[in-house]
Amino acid sequence: MNAYDTLSGAINGMRERGFIVDFNLQENCLVCHGNKFDVKDFEIVEFYRFEGDSNPSDESIVYGIESSNGVKGVLVSGYGISAEGISAEMAKKLRFSDL
């Protein structure tokens, strides 16, 4: 896995490796371009965590995701936050530990 100093650097590197779409997180699925991907329909290929130097709200994680039909993209999310609003199955997939 690559190492990055910044979130934008990680996203740019992932884009170069074909992770071109932006996924959005919903309660029990990921969405991009009007397509919904249930938990069973995608895999996390890689991920990178970034900690805020002085502000915990700056903490984030970027996931490189590939769907079962070959769609590759990124999902950016805060971490260290509650998994409230998403299903337990989605939280487990995204490795949230505070459910």
Coordinates of C-alpha atoms in Angstrom, one line a residue:
M1 CA 0.0 0.0 0.0
N2 CA 1.2 3.5 -0.7
A3 CA 1.9 6.2 1.9
Y4 CA 0.5 9.7 1.7
D5 CA 0.9 12.8 3.8
T6 CA -2.4 14.4 2.8
L7 CA -6.0 13.4 1.9
S8 CA -5.8 15.2 -1.4
G9 CA -2.5 13.3 -2.2
A10 CA -4.2 10.0 -1.5
I11 CA -7.2 10.8 -3.6
N12 CA -5.0 11.9 -6.5
G13 CA -2.9 8.7 -6.2
M14 CA -6.0 6.6 -6.2
R15 CA -7.5 8.4 -9.2
E16 CA -4.3 7.6 -11.1
R17 CA -4.9 3.9 -10.2
G18 CA -8.4 4.0 -11.6
F19 CA -10.6 4.9 -8.6
I20 CA -12.4 7.6 -10.6
V21 CA -15.9 7.8 -9.3
D22 CA -17.0 9.4 -6.0
F23 CA -19.2 7.2 -3.8
N24 CA -21.6 8.7 -1.3
L25 CA -22.5 6.8 1.9
Q26 CA -26.2 6.1 2.7
E27 CA -27.7 4.1 5.5
N28 CA -27.2 0.6 4.0
C29 CA -25.5 1.3 0.6
L30 CA -23.1 3.3 -1.4
V31 CA -24.4 5.5 -4.2
C32 CA -22.7 6.9 -7.4
H33 CA -24.2 8.2 -10.6
G34 CA -27.7 7.0 -9.4
N35 CA -26.5 3.4 -8.9
K36 CA -26.8 1.8 -5.4
F37 CA -24.3 -0.7 -4.2
D38 CA -25.4 -2.8 -1.2
V39 CA -22.8 -4.0 1.4
K40 CA -22.4 -7.3 -0.5
D41 CA -21.9 -5.5 -3.8
F42 CA -18.5 -3.8 -3.1
E43 CA -15.1 -4.4 -1.5
I44 CA -12.7 -2.1 0.1
V45 CA -9.5 -2.4 -1.8
E46 CA -7.4 0.1 0.1
F47 CA -7.8 2.9 2.7
Y48 CA -5.8 5.7 4.2
R49 CA -6.4 7.5 7.5
F50 CA -5.4 11.1 8.3
E51 CA -5.4 12.7 11.7
G52 CA -5.9 16.4 12.3
D53 CA -2.9 18.1 13.9
S54 CA -5.0 20.1 16.3
N55 CA -8.6 19.6 15.5
P56 CA -10.3 16.2 15.8
S57 CA -12.9 17.2 13.2
D58 CA -10.1 17.2 10.6
E59 CA -9.7 13.4 11.0
S60 CA -10.7 11.5 7.9
I61 CA -10.4 8.3 6.0
V62 CA -10.5 7.7 2.3
Y63 CA -11.5 4.3 1.0
G64 CA -10.6 2.8 -2.4
I65 CA -13.7 0.8 -3.4
E66 CA -14.5 -1.6 -6.2
S67 CA -18.0 -2.8 -6.9
S68 CA -18.8 -6.3 -8.0
N69 CA -19.4 -5.0 -11.5
G70 CA -16.1 -3.3 -11.7
V71 CA -16.9 0.3 -10.8
K72 CA -13.9 1.8 -8.9
G73 CA -14.0 4.9 -6.8
V74 CA -13.4 6.7 -3.5
L75 CA -15.4 7.3 -0.4
V76 CA -14.2 10.0 2.0
S77 CA -15.5 10.0 5.5
G78 CA -14.7 11.3 8.9
Y79 CA -13.5 8.8 11.5
G80 CA -13.6 8.8 15.2
I81 CA -17.2 9.8 14.7
S82 CA -20.3 7.8 15.5
A83 CA -21.6 5.3 13.0
E84 CA -25.1 6.7 13.7
G85 CA -27.2 6.8 10.6
I86 CA -25.8 3.7 8.9
S87 CA -26.7 0.1 9.3
A88 CA -24.6 -2.2 11.5
E89 CA -23.7 -4.2 8.4
M90 CA -22.3 -1.1 6.7
A91 CA -20.5 0.0 9.8
K92 CA -18.8 -3.4 10.1
K93 CA -17.8 -3.2 6.4
L94 CA -16.3 0.2 6.9
R95 CA -14.6 -1.0 10.1
F96 CA -16.4 1.4 12.5
S97 CA -15.8 0.0 16.0
D98 CA -18.1 2.2 18.0
L99 CA -21.5 0.7 17.4

